[in-house]
Amino acid sequence: MTTYGPAEAAERSGFSIDTLRYYEREGILPPVARSSGGRRQYSDGDLAMLDFLRCLRDTGMPIERLRRYGELARSEETMPERLALIEEHAAVVQSRIAELESQRARLEEKAAWYREQLG
């Protein structure tokens, strides 16, 4: 099994070392394995979880919902709850996309008006 130290995990995940520690402390990320010397050792599974957490964070999921997902992800029995959480967030993201599309269309209308004025 491949393991990664904090610096390499931070580089691979795109999160800072401080964020990795914060996510672990807040229960967003499950406790990370430690070496005999007490140093964190991130697994490929930890990095996969961090990759999905980045997706959730980048799509605007609030920290309390990230925390809830992290808690739920510790048990196979919570798959229905995780699915519901992800579907709820996907609906929020879809709503934001629709709002952005509307705003983009408005900007394009205004740009077209300026082009017409500049003729």
mmCIF file of C-alpha atoms in Angstrom:
data_model
loop_
_atom_site.group_PDB
_atom_site.id
_atom_site.type_symbol
_atom_site.label_atom_id
_atom_site.label_comp_id
_atom_site.label_asym_id
_atom_site.label_seq_id
_atom_site.Cartn_x
_atom_site.Cartn_y
_atom_site.Cartn_z
ATOM 1 C CA MET A 1 0.000 0.000 0.000
ATOM 2 C CA THR A 2 1.346 3.390 -0.983
ATOM 3 C CA THR A 3 1.333 6.112 1.643
ATOM 4 C CA TYR A 4 2.048 9.803 1.383
ATOM 5 C CA GLY A 5 3.402 12.221 3.935
ATOM 6 C CA PRO A 6 1.551 15.452 4.664
ATOM 7 C CA ALA A 7 3.518 17.527 2.159
ATOM 8 C CA GLU A 8 2.977 15.063 -0.686
ATOM 9 C CA ALA A 9 -0.687 14.597 0.231
ATOM 10 C CA ALA A 10 -1.111 18.366 0.217
ATOM 11 C CA GLU A 11 0.551 18.634 -3.183
ATOM 12 C CA ARG A 12 -1.473 15.776 -4.680
ATOM 13 C CA SER A 13 -4.783 16.942 -3.228
ATOM 14 C CA GLY A 14 -4.348 20.659 -3.820
ATOM 15 C CA PHE A 15 -5.205 21.380 -0.186
ATOM 16 C CA SER A 16 -2.765 23.030 2.179
ATOM 17 C CA ILE A 17 -1.323 21.026 5.057
ATOM 18 C CA ASP A 18 -3.329 23.250 7.406
ATOM 19 C CA THR A 19 -6.530 22.378 5.550
ATOM 20 C CA LEU A 20 -5.717 18.672 5.726
ATOM 21 C CA ARG A 21 -5.282 18.948 9.478
ATOM 22 C CA TYR A 22 -8.448 21.027 9.785
ATOM 23 C CA TYR A 23 -10.487 18.514 7.780
ATOM 24 C CA GLU A 24 -9.234 15.703 9.992
ATOM 25 C CA ARG A 25 -9.827 17.644 13.218
ATOM 26 C CA GLU A 26 -13.354 18.645 12.143
ATOM 27 C CA GLY A 27 -14.288 15.102 11.128
ATOM 28 C CA ILE A 28 -14.594 15.959 7.460
ATOM 29 C CA LEU A 29 -11.768 13.531 6.715
ATOM 30 C CA PRO A 30 -11.593 10.347 8.796
ATOM 31 C CA PRO A 31 -8.604 10.041 11.126
ATOM 32 C CA VAL A 32 -5.485 9.509 9.056
ATOM 33 C CA ALA A 33 -3.136 6.606 9.823
ATOM 34 C CA ARG A 34 0.080 7.482 11.578
ATOM 35 C CA SER A 35 3.601 6.129 11.354
ATOM 36 C CA SER A 36 5.295 4.672 14.420
ATOM 37 C CA GLY A 37 6.761 8.161 14.887
ATOM 38 C CA GLY A 38 3.282 9.738 14.893
ATOM 39 C CA ARG A 39 3.541 11.311 11.452
ATOM 40 C CA ARG A 40 0.390 11.298 9.301
ATOM 41 C CA GLN A 41 0.414 8.811 6.428
ATOM 42 C CA TYR A 42 -2.221 9.406 3.793
ATOM 43 C CA SER A 43 -3.401 6.463 1.703
ATOM 44 C CA ASP A 44 -4.714 6.389 -1.856
ATOM 45 C CA GLY A 45 -8.175 6.100 -0.300
ATOM 46 C CA ASP A 46 -7.561 9.272 1.707
ATOM 47 C CA LEU A 47 -6.500 11.069 -1.461
ATOM 48 C CA ALA A 48 -9.602 9.821 -3.299
ATOM 49 C CA MET A 49 -11.755 11.154 -0.468
ATOM 50 C CA LEU A 50 -9.907 14.476 -0.590
ATOM 51 C CA ASP A 51 -10.458 14.646 -4.338
ATOM 52 C CA PHE A 52 -14.211 14.297 -3.865
ATOM 53 C CA LEU A 53 -14.191 16.741 -0.948
ATOM 54 C CA ARG A 54 -12.501 19.248 -3.268
ATOM 55 C CA CYS A 55 -15.312 18.734 -5.791
ATOM 56 C CA LEU A 56 -17.900 19.339 -3.075
ATOM 57 C CA ARG A 57 -16.065 22.389 -1.765
ATOM 58 C CA ASP A 58 -15.448 23.832 -5.221
ATOM 59 C CA THR A 59 -19.159 23.548 -5.978
ATOM 60 C CA GLY A 60 -19.958 25.580 -2.885
ATOM 61 C CA MET A 61 -20.949 22.959 -0.354
ATOM 62 C CA PRO A 62 -20.986 24.604 3.077
ATOM 63 C CA ILE A 63 -18.538 23.339 5.689
ATOM 64 C CA GLU A 64 -21.269 21.858 7.896
ATOM 65 C CA ARG A 65 -22.490 19.760 4.945
ATOM 66 C CA LEU A 66 -18.907 18.725 4.172
ATOM 67 C CA ARG A 67 -18.616 17.646 7.797
ATOM 68 C CA ARG A 68 -21.857 15.670 7.544
ATOM 69 C CA TYR A 69 -20.649 13.940 4.373
ATOM 70 C CA GLY A 70 -17.352 13.082 6.070
ATOM 71 C CA GLU A 71 -19.184 11.593 9.032
ATOM 72 C CA LEU A 72 -21.506 9.581 6.812
ATOM 73 C CA ALA A 73 -18.649 8.320 4.635
ATOM 74 C CA ARG A 74 -17.255 6.322 7.555
ATOM 75 C CA SER A 75 -20.014 3.706 7.331
ATOM 76 C CA GLU A 76 -21.243 1.634 4.404
ATOM 77 C CA GLU A 77 -24.723 1.671 5.957
ATOM 78 C CA THR A 78 -25.065 5.410 5.294
ATOM 79 C CA MET A 79 -25.072 5.165 1.510
ATOM 80 C CA PRO A 80 -28.738 6.281 1.246
ATOM 81 C CA GLU A 81 -28.003 9.357 3.387
ATOM 82 C CA ARG A 82 -24.881 10.162 1.364
ATOM 83 C CA LEU A 83 -26.839 9.801 -1.863
ATOM 84 C CA ALA A 84 -29.525 12.147 -0.548
ATOM 85 C CA LEU A 85 -26.925 14.705 0.530
ATOM 86 C CA ILE A 86 -25.202 14.580 -2.860
ATOM 87 C CA GLU A 87 -28.504 14.792 -4.743
ATOM 88 C CA GLU A 88 -29.571 17.803 -2.662
ATOM 89 C CA HIS A 89 -26.269 19.505 -3.371
ATOM 90 C CA ALA A 90 -26.496 18.650 -7.082
ATOM 91 C CA ALA A 91 -29.888 20.395 -7.151
ATOM 92 C CA VAL A 92 -28.329 23.477 -5.538
ATOM 93 C CA VAL A 93 -25.519 23.416 -8.106
ATOM 94 C CA GLN A 94 -28.045 23.052 -10.953
ATOM 95 C CA SER A 95 -29.961 26.058 -9.648
ATOM 96 C CA ARG A 96 -26.747 28.089 -9.508
ATOM 97 C CA ILE A 97 -25.906 27.040 -13.075
ATOM 98 C CA ALA A 98 -29.329 28.210 -14.266
ATOM 99 C CA GLU A 99 -28.854 31.515 -12.470
ATOM 100 C CA LEU A 100 -25.395 31.975 -14.006
ATOM 101 C CA GLU A 101 -26.750 31.131 -17.472
ATOM 102 C CA SER A 102 -29.411 33.799 -17.036
ATOM 103 C CA GLN A 103 -26.795 36.324 -15.943
ATOM 104 C CA ARG A 104 -24.527 35.359 -18.853
ATOM 105 C CA ALA A 105 -27.393 35.897 -21.294
ATOM 106 C CA ARG A 106 -28.040 39.318 -19.796
ATOM 107 C CA LEU A 107 -24.361 40.230 -20.168
ATOM 108 C CA GLU A 108 -24.396 39.081 -23.798
ATOM 109 C CA GLU A 109 -27.466 41.257 -24.445
ATOM 110 C CA LYS A 110 -25.707 44.280 -22.998
ATOM 111 C CA ALA A 111 -22.533 43.553 -24.961
ATOM 112 C CA ALA A 112 -24.594 43.276 -28.151
ATOM 113 C CA TRP A 113 -26.223 46.628 -27.358
ATOM 114 C CA TYR A 114 -22.780 48.241 -26.934
ATOM 115 C CA ARG A 115 -21.566 46.698 -30.213
ATOM 116 C CA GLU A 116 -24.624 48.107 -31.955
ATOM 117 C CA GLN A 117 -24.019 51.563 -30.479
ATOM 118 C CA LEU A 118 -20.390 51.476 -31.581
ATOM 119 C CA GLY A 119 -21.591 50.322 -34.980
#
